[in-house]
Amino acid sequence: MGYGMSRLHEAYSEHEGENTDGSSAVEVKNEFSKLHNDIFQLTRLRSGPSESVCKSRDTASITRLLRGREVNSSGNGKFSSADRAFALGHYLPVDGPEIVDRMDSRAYVSQFSADGSLFVAGFQGSDIRIYDVDKDWEVHKDIHARSLRWTISDVSLSPDQRFLVYSSLAPIIHIVNIGTASRESYANVTDIHDGLDFSQHEDVRYSFGMFSVKFSTDGRELVAGSNDDSIYVYDLQADKLTLRLPAHTSDVNTVAFADESGNLIYSGSDDNLCKVWDRRCLSSGEAAGVLTGHLHGITHIDSRGDGRCFISNGKDQAIKMWDIRKMTSNVDGSENRVPAWDYRYSRYPQQQKQQKHPHDQSLATYRGHSVLRTLIRCYFSPTYSTGQKYIYTGSYDASVCIYDVVSGSQVAKLQGYHHLAVRDCSWHPSDPLLVSSSWDGRIAKWSRACSQQDTSELD
């Protein structure tokens, strides 16, 4: 069903032929070879072997890693985080898949909890299911959403895994205690689904909806993006809306906290811009910076977690990587002269695939997947098991694509199982396991022939 490279150091020369934009993989590789940003150097350090094994081939390198640990060459009796990521990073989750669940409505969102013990999936038909991964994926909680408008647009688990928030195309976000005894969670029948009203501001002109919602790292706040062009921050302890920013000139499809501090927020919009907001200096209401490069709207943002780097998926059929040190204070939107195009109704125009933004500030561009009809999501691979060496994304062509961050190569494509768009996917934080959720209603898990005992031996 899927494929992967068993010798990833050689994968840079074993390219896939041509990318969807018409450029060859060799051209992509040559473009990336010119990059000298320290983010790429740090990725190599975090996902590559230590100096003692750098000169070896892949198989020999892992053998030498194991031998070195046995003789305690590091002095602490265990692998370094980079050596562990180097070894585990060879186990791409490309085998299978196995079915986790199947519903009669489209799957829109799905995510592992931070420790990988729970998995959450949200469906258009008002169902949100939480699976207990450690108990053979049995349903831990079956939540029936309240006041749903069109679909579940996003879900987010609190860091302590006690609460879940869900949004739809309405100004009310609901929060549910998932630690209650009942398996079935019916709104205000078996469980309380508290409604958090985001329309409590002076210039509400119409009923708007939420596309994206995320917990802060400390679990005290929520950040949300909406189709009234705004960013919102809600204080859960004070139970009130504390910030509303008219952030863009079109729908805000995606938001994310940049790091654990909660001071920086990233946003992406249908106005084609990514923006950075510093909550410590918002008196002017202006963004701390703007990043241009996408030719069409942004569908999703994922932060690297370091307060500097993030990736964005775009309707221009590309993922871009950004370093906020390259951002500018403003942008002239008129400089983007690409003709308007609505991704809900037609394929991406062939003549636009070769076009580039005249002032592209991104560090790198990754192509090979398709973004049509829905807000396809993209992510960095886990730090623990891969050193964030990869980027992965769902795709409208019913697949999941995995790219090498540094080379730009597409190293795997999980396909042949789903028959409708894969809107979301999630990589387990420590195991070689990836779960895809599709508009065909199926939740499927892709794995690698590597047991939990194998991975634990690399600790």
Short mmCIF file of C-alpha atoms in Angstrom, two decimals:
data_model
loop_
_atom_site.label_atom_id
_atom_site.label_comp_id
_atom_site.label_asym_id
_atom_site.label_seq_id
_atom_site.Cartn_x
_atom_site.Cartn_y
_atom_site.Cartn_z
CA MET A 1 0.00 0.00 0.00
CA GLY A 2 2.83 2.39 0.83
CA TYR A 3 6.51 2.52 0.15
CA GLY A 4 9.56 3.77 1.99
CA MET A 5 13.29 3.97 1.56
CA SER A 6 15.20 1.50 3.72
CA ARG A 7 18.45 3.38 3.16
CA LEU A 8 17.50 6.99 3.66
CA HIS A 9 20.97 8.42 3.23
CA GLU A 10 20.86 7.16 -0.34
CA ALA A 11 17.29 8.33 -0.85
CA TYR A 12 18.46 11.79 -1.88
CA SER A 13 19.63 10.33 -5.19
CA GLU A 14 16.77 7.82 -5.53
CA HIS A 15 14.17 10.37 -6.48
CA GLU A 16 10.58 9.83 -7.55
CA GLY A 17 10.83 11.19 -11.09
CA GLU A 18 8.84 14.37 -11.55
CA ASN A 19 6.96 16.44 -9.00
CA THR A 20 3.46 17.70 -9.62
CA ASP A 21 4.74 21.16 -10.52
CA GLY A 22 6.70 19.73 -13.43
CA SER A 23 10.14 20.15 -11.85
CA SER A 24 12.29 17.08 -11.41
CA ALA A 25 13.36 15.81 -8.01
CA VAL A 26 16.96 16.56 -8.97
CA GLU A 27 16.04 20.22 -9.43
CA VAL A 28 14.45 20.19 -5.99
CA LYS A 29 17.59 18.64 -4.53
CA ASN A 30 19.81 21.24 -6.19
CA GLU A 31 17.64 24.04 -4.86
CA PHE A 32 17.96 22.69 -1.33
CA SER A 33 21.71 22.21 -1.61
CA LYS A 34 22.08 25.99 -1.78
CA LEU A 35 20.44 26.54 1.59
CA HIS A 36 22.65 27.42 4.53
CA ASN A 37 20.08 28.45 7.11
CA ASP A 38 20.96 27.15 10.58
CA ILE A 39 17.54 25.50 10.89
CA PHE A 40 18.61 22.94 8.29
CA GLN A 41 21.97 22.47 10.00
CA LEU A 42 20.23 21.93 13.33
CA THR A 43 17.89 19.38 11.74
CA ARG A 44 20.91 17.44 10.50
CA LEU A 45 22.46 17.51 13.97
CA ARG A 46 19.26 16.45 15.72
CA SER A 47 18.51 13.57 13.34
CA GLY A 48 21.97 12.41 12.30
CA PRO A 49 24.42 10.01 13.97
CA SER A 50 27.25 11.09 16.24
CA GLU A 51 30.72 11.62 14.79
CA SER A 52 31.82 8.10 15.70
CA VAL A 53 29.43 6.55 13.17
CA CYS A 54 29.16 9.26 10.54
CA LYS A 55 31.58 7.51 8.20
CA SER A 56 29.62 4.26 8.17
CA ARG A 57 26.81 3.14 5.91
CA ASP A 58 23.29 3.00 7.39
CA THR A 59 23.18 -0.66 8.49
CA ALA A 60 26.67 -0.55 9.89
CA SER A 61 25.96 2.74 11.60
CA ILE A 62 23.06 1.36 13.64
CA THR A 63 25.12 -1.71 14.52
CA ARG A 64 27.91 0.54 15.68
CA LEU A 65 25.46 2.62 17.70
CA LEU A 66 24.28 -0.49 19.54
CA ARG A 67 27.86 -1.67 20.10
CA GLY A 68 28.86 1.75 21.38
CA ARG A 69 26.02 1.80 23.86
CA GLU A 70 26.96 -1.67 25.14
CA VAL A 71 30.53 -0.55 25.87
CA ASN A 72 29.21 2.79 27.22
CA SER A 73 31.21 4.88 24.77
CA SER A 74 29.03 7.91 25.55
CA GLY A 75 29.74 7.68 29.27
CA ASN A 76 26.09 7.75 30.32
CA GLY A 77 24.97 4.29 29.25
CA LYS A 78 22.42 5.41 26.67
CA PHE A 79 22.01 6.90 23.24
CA SER A 80 22.10 10.62 22.68
CA SER A 81 18.82 12.06 21.44
CA ALA A 82 20.37 12.52 17.98
CA ASP A 83 21.59 8.91 17.80
CA ARG A 84 18.16 7.68 18.87
CA ALA A 85 16.44 9.82 16.24
CA PHE A 86 18.92 8.62 13.62
CA ALA A 87 18.14 4.98 14.38
CA LEU A 88 14.37 5.29 14.80
CA GLY A 89 14.13 7.63 11.82
CA HIS A 90 14.82 4.65 9.56
CA TYR A 91 11.50 3.09 10.55
CA LEU A 92 9.10 5.03 8.38
CA PRO A 93 5.43 4.10 9.04
CA VAL A 94 4.70 2.84 5.53
CA ASP A 95 3.34 -0.68 6.12
CA GLY A 96 -0.33 -1.61 6.18
CA PRO A 97 -2.63 -0.01 6.78
CA GLU A 98 -4.92 -1.52 9.42
CA ILE A 99 -8.41 -0.16 9.93
CA VAL A 100 -9.03 1.63 13.23
CA ASP A 101 -12.61 2.72 12.62
CA ARG A 102 -15.08 3.54 9.90
CA MET A 103 -17.96 6.00 10.13
CA ASP A 104 -20.74 7.01 7.77
CA SER A 105 -19.49 10.60 7.55
CA ARG A 106 -16.29 12.36 6.53
CA ALA A 107 -13.35 12.41 8.94
CA TYR A 108 -12.10 15.98 9.26
CA VAL A 109 -9.57 16.04 12.11
CA SER A 110 -7.43 13.50 13.95
CA GLN A 111 -4.56 13.82 16.41
CA PHE A 112 -2.52 11.83 18.94
CA SER A 113 -2.25 13.15 22.47
CA ALA A 114 1.16 14.46 23.50
CA ASP A 115 2.15 11.14 25.10
CA GLY A 116 0.56 8.99 22.39
CA SER A 117 -1.81 7.16 24.75
CA LEU A 118 -4.96 8.67 23.22
CA PHE A 119 -6.07 9.39 19.68
CA VAL A 120 -8.87 11.80 18.76
CA ALA A 121 -10.89 11.81 15.53
CA GLY A 122 -13.64 14.25 14.58
CA PHE A 123 -16.27 13.60 11.91
CA GLN A 124 -18.67 15.71 9.92
CA GLY A 125 -21.64 13.85 11.37
CA SER A 126 -21.17 15.44 14.84
CA ASP A 127 -19.16 12.51 16.28
CA ILE A 128 -15.82 12.86 18.05
CA ARG A 129 -14.20 9.62 19.13
CA ILE A 130 -11.31 9.25 21.55
CA TYR A 131 -9.46 5.93 21.28
CA ASP A 132 -7.29 4.35 23.99
CA VAL A 133 -4.17 3.42 22.02
CA ASP A 134 -2.74 1.28 24.83
CA LYS A 135 -5.94 -0.79 25.07
CA ASP A 136 -6.01 -2.02 21.49
CA TRP A 137 -7.62 1.19 20.24
CA GLU A 138 -10.91 0.69 22.07
CA VAL A 139 -13.22 3.71 22.16
CA HIS A 140 -12.48 5.60 25.38
CA LYS A 141 -15.06 8.33 24.76
CA ASP A 142 -17.74 8.80 22.13
CA ILE A 143 -18.67 12.49 22.08
CA HIS A 144 -21.79 13.71 20.30
CA ALA A 145 -21.16 17.35 19.47
CA ARG A 146 -23.55 20.12 20.42
CA SER A 147 -24.83 22.89 18.13
CA LEU A 148 -22.80 21.65 15.21
CA ARG A 149 -22.73 23.82 12.09
CA TRP A 150 -21.67 21.91 8.96
CA THR A 151 -18.82 19.90 10.52
CA ILE A 152 -16.34 19.54 13.33
CA SER A 153 -13.71 21.98 12.08
CA ASP A 154 -11.09 21.35 14.78
CA VAL A 155 -10.45 19.59 18.09
CA SER A 156 -7.72 20.06 20.69
CA LEU A 157 -6.79 18.09 23.81
CA SER A 158 -5.58 19.92 26.89
CA PRO A 159 -1.96 19.16 27.84
CA ASP A 160 -3.11 17.20 30.92
CA GLN A 161 -5.53 15.21 28.71
CA ARG A 162 -8.50 16.02 30.94
CA PHE A 163 -10.40 18.29 28.57
CA LEU A 164 -11.20 18.48 24.89
CA VAL A 165 -12.41 21.49 22.94
CA TYR A 166 -14.19 21.28 19.59
CA SER A 167 -15.17 23.94 17.10
CA SER A 168 -17.44 24.18 14.10
CA LEU A 169 -18.49 27.01 11.81
CA ALA A 170 -20.12 28.83 14.72
CA PRO A 171 -18.85 31.42 17.24
CA ILE A 172 -19.28 28.95 20.13
CA ILE A 173 -16.45 26.55 21.01
CA HIS A 174 -17.39 23.73 23.36
CA ILE A 175 -15.25 22.17 26.09
CA VAL A 176 -15.82 18.67 27.49
CA ASN A 177 -14.34 16.87 30.50
CA ILE A 178 -13.21 13.56 28.98
CA GLY A 179 -12.34 12.02 32.35
CA THR A 180 -15.93 11.29 33.35
CA ALA A 181 -17.13 7.70 33.78
CA SER A 182 -19.61 7.64 30.91
CA ARG A 183 -18.36 6.28 27.59
CA GLU A 184 -21.10 8.09 25.66
CA SER A 185 -20.93 11.86 25.99
CA TYR A 186 -24.18 13.50 24.94
CA ALA A 187 -24.18 17.27 25.26
CA ASN A 188 -25.75 18.30 28.57
CA VAL A 189 -27.32 14.87 29.02
CA THR A 190 -24.52 12.57 30.17
CA ASP A 191 -21.80 15.26 30.18
CA ILE A 192 -21.68 19.04 30.27
CA HIS A 193 -20.44 20.59 27.02
CA ASP A 194 -19.70 24.12 28.20
CA GLY A 195 -20.06 26.72 25.46
CA LEU A 196 -17.35 29.37 25.20
CA ASP A 197 -18.78 32.40 23.40
CA PHE A 198 -16.29 34.11 21.08
CA SER A 199 -18.79 36.69 19.87
CA GLN A 200 -18.49 38.85 23.00
CA HIS A 201 -17.02 41.91 21.33
CA GLU A 202 -18.44 45.22 20.22
CA ASP A 203 -18.34 44.98 16.43
CA VAL A 204 -20.07 41.65 15.86
CA ARG A 205 -21.77 42.07 12.49
CA TYR A 206 -22.80 38.54 11.61
CA SER A 207 -22.60 34.96 12.83
CA PHE A 208 -19.11 33.67 12.17
CA GLY A 209 -17.40 30.32 12.53
CA MET A 210 -14.16 28.89 13.88
CA PHE A 211 -11.74 27.07 11.61
CA SER A 212 -8.93 26.41 14.09
CA VAL A 213 -8.53 26.14 17.86
CA LYS A 214 -5.50 25.20 19.98
CA PHE A 215 -4.70 24.91 23.70
CA SER A 216 -1.71 26.81 25.04
CA THR A 217 1.10 24.67 26.45
CA ASP A 218 0.02 25.39 30.04
CA GLY A 219 -3.62 24.62 29.23
CA ARG A 220 -4.88 27.96 30.49
CA GLU A 221 -5.78 29.58 27.18
CA LEU A 222 -7.20 28.85 23.76
CA VAL A 223 -6.22 30.54 20.51
CA ALA A 224 -8.65 30.40 17.61
CA GLY A 225 -8.93 31.58 14.00
CA SER A 226 -12.23 32.46 12.36
CA ASN A 227 -13.93 33.39 9.11
CA ASP A 228 -14.47 36.96 10.32
CA ASP A 229 -10.76 37.51 9.52
CA SER A 230 -9.80 37.51 13.21
CA ILE A 231 -7.68 35.79 15.84
CA TYR A 232 -9.13 35.19 19.30
CA VAL A 233 -7.62 34.29 22.67
CA TYR A 234 -9.85 32.90 25.43
CA ASP A 235 -8.75 32.74 29.10
CA LEU A 236 -10.15 29.49 30.50
CA GLN A 237 -9.41 30.32 34.14
CA ALA A 238 -11.15 33.70 33.93
CA ASP A 239 -13.79 32.23 31.57
CA LYS A 240 -13.69 35.19 29.23
CA LEU A 241 -12.49 36.38 25.87
CA THR A 242 -9.31 38.40 26.43
CA LEU A 243 -8.16 39.24 22.92
CA ARG A 244 -9.61 39.75 19.48
CA LEU A 245 -7.36 40.80 16.61
CA PRO A 246 -8.71 41.81 13.18
CA ALA A 247 -5.69 40.01 11.80
CA HIS A 248 -6.19 39.48 8.08
CA THR A 249 -8.31 40.58 5.14
CA SER A 250 -9.87 37.14 4.63
CA ASP A 251 -10.65 33.93 6.54
CA VAL A 252 -8.12 32.93 9.20
CA ASN A 253 -7.91 29.21 8.48
CA THR A 254 -5.19 28.28 10.94
CA VAL A 255 -3.49 29.49 14.13
CA ALA A 256 -0.77 28.10 16.40
CA PHE A 257 1.26 29.10 19.43
CA ALA A 258 4.90 29.40 18.43
CA ASP A 259 6.39 27.90 21.58
CA GLU A 260 5.79 27.18 25.26
CA SER A 261 5.85 30.84 26.29
CA GLY A 262 2.55 31.59 24.58
CA ASN A 263 3.76 35.07 23.63
CA LEU A 264 4.01 34.46 19.88
CA ILE A 265 1.11 33.35 17.69
CA TYR A 266 1.29 32.32 14.04
CA SER A 267 -1.68 32.76 11.71
CA GLY A 268 -2.45 31.82 8.11
CA SER A 269 -5.24 33.19 5.95
CA ASP A 270 -6.97 33.11 2.60
CA ASP A 271 -5.29 36.46 1.95
CA ASN A 272 -2.19 34.29 1.15
CA LEU A 273 -0.20 35.66 4.11
CA CYS A 274 1.35 34.14 7.20
CA LYS A 275 1.64 36.55 10.12
CA VAL A 276 3.44 36.57 13.45
CA TRP A 277 1.82 38.22 16.48
CA ASP A 278 3.67 39.18 19.66
CA ARG A 279 1.21 39.54 22.53
CA ARG A 280 3.71 41.64 24.49
CA CYS A 281 3.41 44.51 22.03
CA LEU A 282 -0.06 44.65 20.54
CA SER A 283 -0.92 48.25 21.42
CA SER A 284 -0.91 49.22 17.73
CA GLY A 285 -2.91 46.17 16.70
CA GLU A 286 -0.27 45.39 14.08
CA ALA A 287 1.46 42.08 13.46
CA ALA A 288 5.07 41.71 14.56
CA GLY A 289 5.82 40.57 11.03
CA VAL A 290 4.50 39.22 7.75
CA LEU A 291 5.78 36.34 5.62
CA THR A 292 4.94 36.19 1.92
CA GLY A 293 5.44 33.44 -0.61
CA HIS A 294 2.21 31.51 -1.00
CA LEU A 295 0.26 32.36 -4.15
CA HIS A 296 -3.07 31.25 -2.71
CA GLY A 297 -4.62 30.80 0.73
CA ILE A 298 -2.99 29.01 3.66
CA THR A 299 -4.79 25.92 4.96
CA HIS A 300 -2.68 24.92 7.97
CA ILE A 301 0.31 25.91 10.09
CA ASP A 302 2.49 23.73 12.33
CA SER A 303 5.11 25.23 14.62
CA ARG A 304 8.49 23.62 15.10
CA GLY A 305 8.16 24.63 18.75
CA ASP A 306 11.30 26.77 18.89
CA GLY A 307 9.68 30.19 18.44
CA ARG A 308 11.47 30.67 15.11
CA CYS A 309 10.40 28.14 12.51
CA PHE A 310 7.08 26.87 11.18
CA ILE A 311 5.58 25.28 8.09
CA SER A 312 2.40 26.14 6.22
CA ASN A 313 0.29 24.26 3.71
CA GLY A 314 -1.16 26.29 0.85
CA LYS A 315 -3.83 26.11 -1.82
CA ASP A 316 -1.00 26.73 -4.28
CA GLN A 317 -0.22 23.01 -3.79
CA ALA A 318 2.89 23.65 -1.72
CA ILE A 319 4.19 23.43 1.83
CA LYS A 320 6.58 26.22 2.76
CA MET A 321 9.03 26.46 5.62
CA TRP A 322 9.57 29.83 7.33
CA ASP A 323 12.11 31.45 9.62
CA ILE A 324 10.49 34.41 11.36
CA ARG A 325 13.84 36.20 11.43
CA LYS A 326 13.21 36.83 7.72
CA MET A 327 9.77 38.42 8.21
CA THR A 328 9.02 42.00 7.16
CA SER A 329 6.92 44.64 8.89
CA ASN A 330 4.36 44.94 6.09
CA VAL A 331 3.48 43.69 2.63
CA ASP A 332 1.90 45.05 -0.49
CA GLY A 333 -0.73 42.48 -1.46
CA SER A 334 -1.06 43.98 -4.92
CA GLU A 335 2.34 42.49 -5.81
CA ASN A 336 0.77 39.06 -6.05
CA ARG A 337 -0.80 39.11 -9.51
CA VAL A 338 -1.82 35.45 -9.74
CA PRO A 339 -5.40 35.17 -11.06
CA ALA A 340 -8.09 34.30 -8.53
CA TRP A 341 -8.93 30.61 -8.24
CA ASP A 342 -11.44 28.78 -6.02
CA TYR A 343 -10.03 25.48 -4.84
CA ARG A 344 -13.50 24.13 -4.03
CA TYR A 345 -14.59 23.77 -7.62
CA SER A 346 -11.69 23.05 -9.95
CA ARG A 347 -8.21 21.60 -10.21
CA TYR A 348 -5.20 23.84 -9.77
CA PRO A 349 -4.52 25.74 -13.03
CA GLN A 350 -1.67 24.10 -14.89
CA GLN A 351 -0.23 27.46 -15.99
CA GLN A 352 0.16 28.57 -12.36
CA LYS A 353 2.28 25.60 -11.27
CA GLN A 354 5.48 27.23 -12.49
CA GLN A 355 4.78 30.64 -10.97
CA LYS A 356 6.64 31.93 -7.94
CA HIS A 357 5.92 34.86 -5.70
CA PRO A 358 8.20 37.77 -6.65
CA HIS A 359 9.13 38.28 -2.98
CA ASP A 360 9.06 34.75 -1.60
CA GLN A 361 10.54 34.81 1.93
CA SER A 362 10.24 31.08 2.62
CA LEU A 363 13.28 28.91 3.32
CA ALA A 364 12.06 25.96 1.27
CA THR A 365 9.10 24.64 -0.71
CA TYR A 366 7.82 21.05 -0.74
CA ARG A 367 5.60 19.80 -3.58
CA GLY A 368 3.99 16.50 -4.53
CA HIS A 369 0.65 16.50 -2.68
CA SER A 370 -2.63 18.14 -3.66
CA VAL A 371 -4.70 20.67 -1.70
CA LEU A 372 -8.26 20.90 -2.96
CA ARG A 373 -11.77 21.39 -1.55
CA THR A 374 -10.75 21.23 2.12
CA LEU A 375 -8.12 22.60 4.53
CA ILE A 376 -5.48 19.88 4.20
CA ARG A 377 -3.09 19.79 7.19
CA CYS A 378 0.69 19.37 7.43
CA TYR A 379 3.12 18.68 10.29
CA PHE A 380 6.71 18.19 11.39
CA SER A 381 7.51 14.58 12.28
CA PRO A 382 8.11 13.87 16.01
CA THR A 383 11.21 15.16 17.76
CA TYR A 384 11.77 12.03 19.84
CA SER A 385 11.87 9.46 17.07
CA THR A 386 12.96 11.49 14.03
CA GLY A 387 14.51 14.76 15.23
CA GLN A 388 11.84 16.49 13.11
CA LYS A 389 13.66 15.26 10.04
CA TYR A 390 10.47 14.91 8.01
CA ILE A 391 7.39 16.88 7.02
CA TYR A 392 4.18 14.98 6.34
CA THR A 393 0.80 15.99 4.97
CA GLY A 394 -2.54 14.65 3.87
CA SER A 395 -3.55 15.05 0.25
CA TYR A 396 -6.69 15.38 -1.82
CA ASP A 397 -5.56 12.42 -3.94
CA ALA A 398 -6.32 10.09 -0.98
CA SER A 399 -2.70 9.73 0.13
CA VAL A 400 -0.21 10.88 2.78
CA CYS A 401 3.09 12.36 1.59
CA ILE A 402 6.31 12.39 3.63
CA TYR A 403 9.15 14.77 2.69
CA ASP A 404 12.73 15.03 3.89
CA VAL A 405 13.12 18.48 5.47
CA VAL A 406 16.67 19.09 4.29
CA SER A 407 16.76 17.54 0.80
CA GLY A 408 13.14 18.24 -0.16
CA SER A 409 12.79 14.68 -1.49
CA GLN A 410 9.48 12.86 -1.15
CA VAL A 411 10.68 9.77 0.75
CA ALA A 412 7.31 8.01 1.05
CA LYS A 413 3.74 8.17 -0.19
CA LEU A 414 1.06 6.20 1.66
CA GLN A 415 -1.57 5.37 -0.90
CA GLY A 416 -3.86 2.69 -2.28
CA TYR A 417 -6.20 2.43 0.71
CA HIS A 418 -8.29 5.58 1.04
CA HIS A 419 -10.42 6.57 -1.92
CA LEU A 420 -11.26 10.14 -0.88
CA ALA A 421 -9.24 13.10 0.43
CA VAL A 422 -7.01 12.59 3.47
CA ARG A 423 -7.64 15.83 5.32
CA ASP A 424 -5.64 15.10 8.45
CA CYS A 425 -3.02 12.66 9.71
CA SER A 426 -0.93 12.23 12.85
CA TRP A 427 2.43 10.58 13.61
CA HIS A 428 2.78 8.88 17.01
CA PRO A 429 5.20 10.87 19.23
CA SER A 430 7.54 7.93 19.87
CA ASP A 431 6.58 4.90 17.74
CA PRO A 432 6.77 4.38 13.94
CA LEU A 433 2.99 4.70 13.61
CA LEU A 434 1.00 7.16 11.52
CA VAL A 435 -2.80 7.46 11.43
CA SER A 436 -4.66 8.90 8.45
CA SER A 437 -8.26 10.17 8.48
CA SER A 438 -10.18 10.50 5.25
CA TRP A 439 -13.38 11.80 3.75
CA ASP A 440 -14.22 8.16 3.07
CA GLY A 441 -14.96 7.92 6.81
CA ARG A 442 -12.03 5.61 7.49
CA ILE A 443 -9.41 5.98 10.21
CA ALA A 444 -6.38 3.85 9.31
CA LYS A 445 -3.02 3.22 10.97
CA TRP A 446 0.23 2.75 9.07
CA SER A 447 3.13 1.17 10.93
CA ARG A 448 6.56 -0.37 10.49
CA ALA A 449 7.82 -3.83 11.38
CA CYS A 450 9.43 -2.56 14.57
CA SER A 451 8.09 -3.69 17.94
CA GLN A 452 7.71 -1.54 21.03
CA GLN A 453 10.56 -3.55 22.55
CA ASP A 454 12.78 -2.59 19.61
CA THR A 455 12.08 1.10 20.11
CA SER A 456 12.44 0.94 23.89
CA GLU A 457 15.93 -0.50 23.46
CA LEU A 458 16.94 2.79 21.88
CA ASP A 459 16.19 4.81 25.04
#
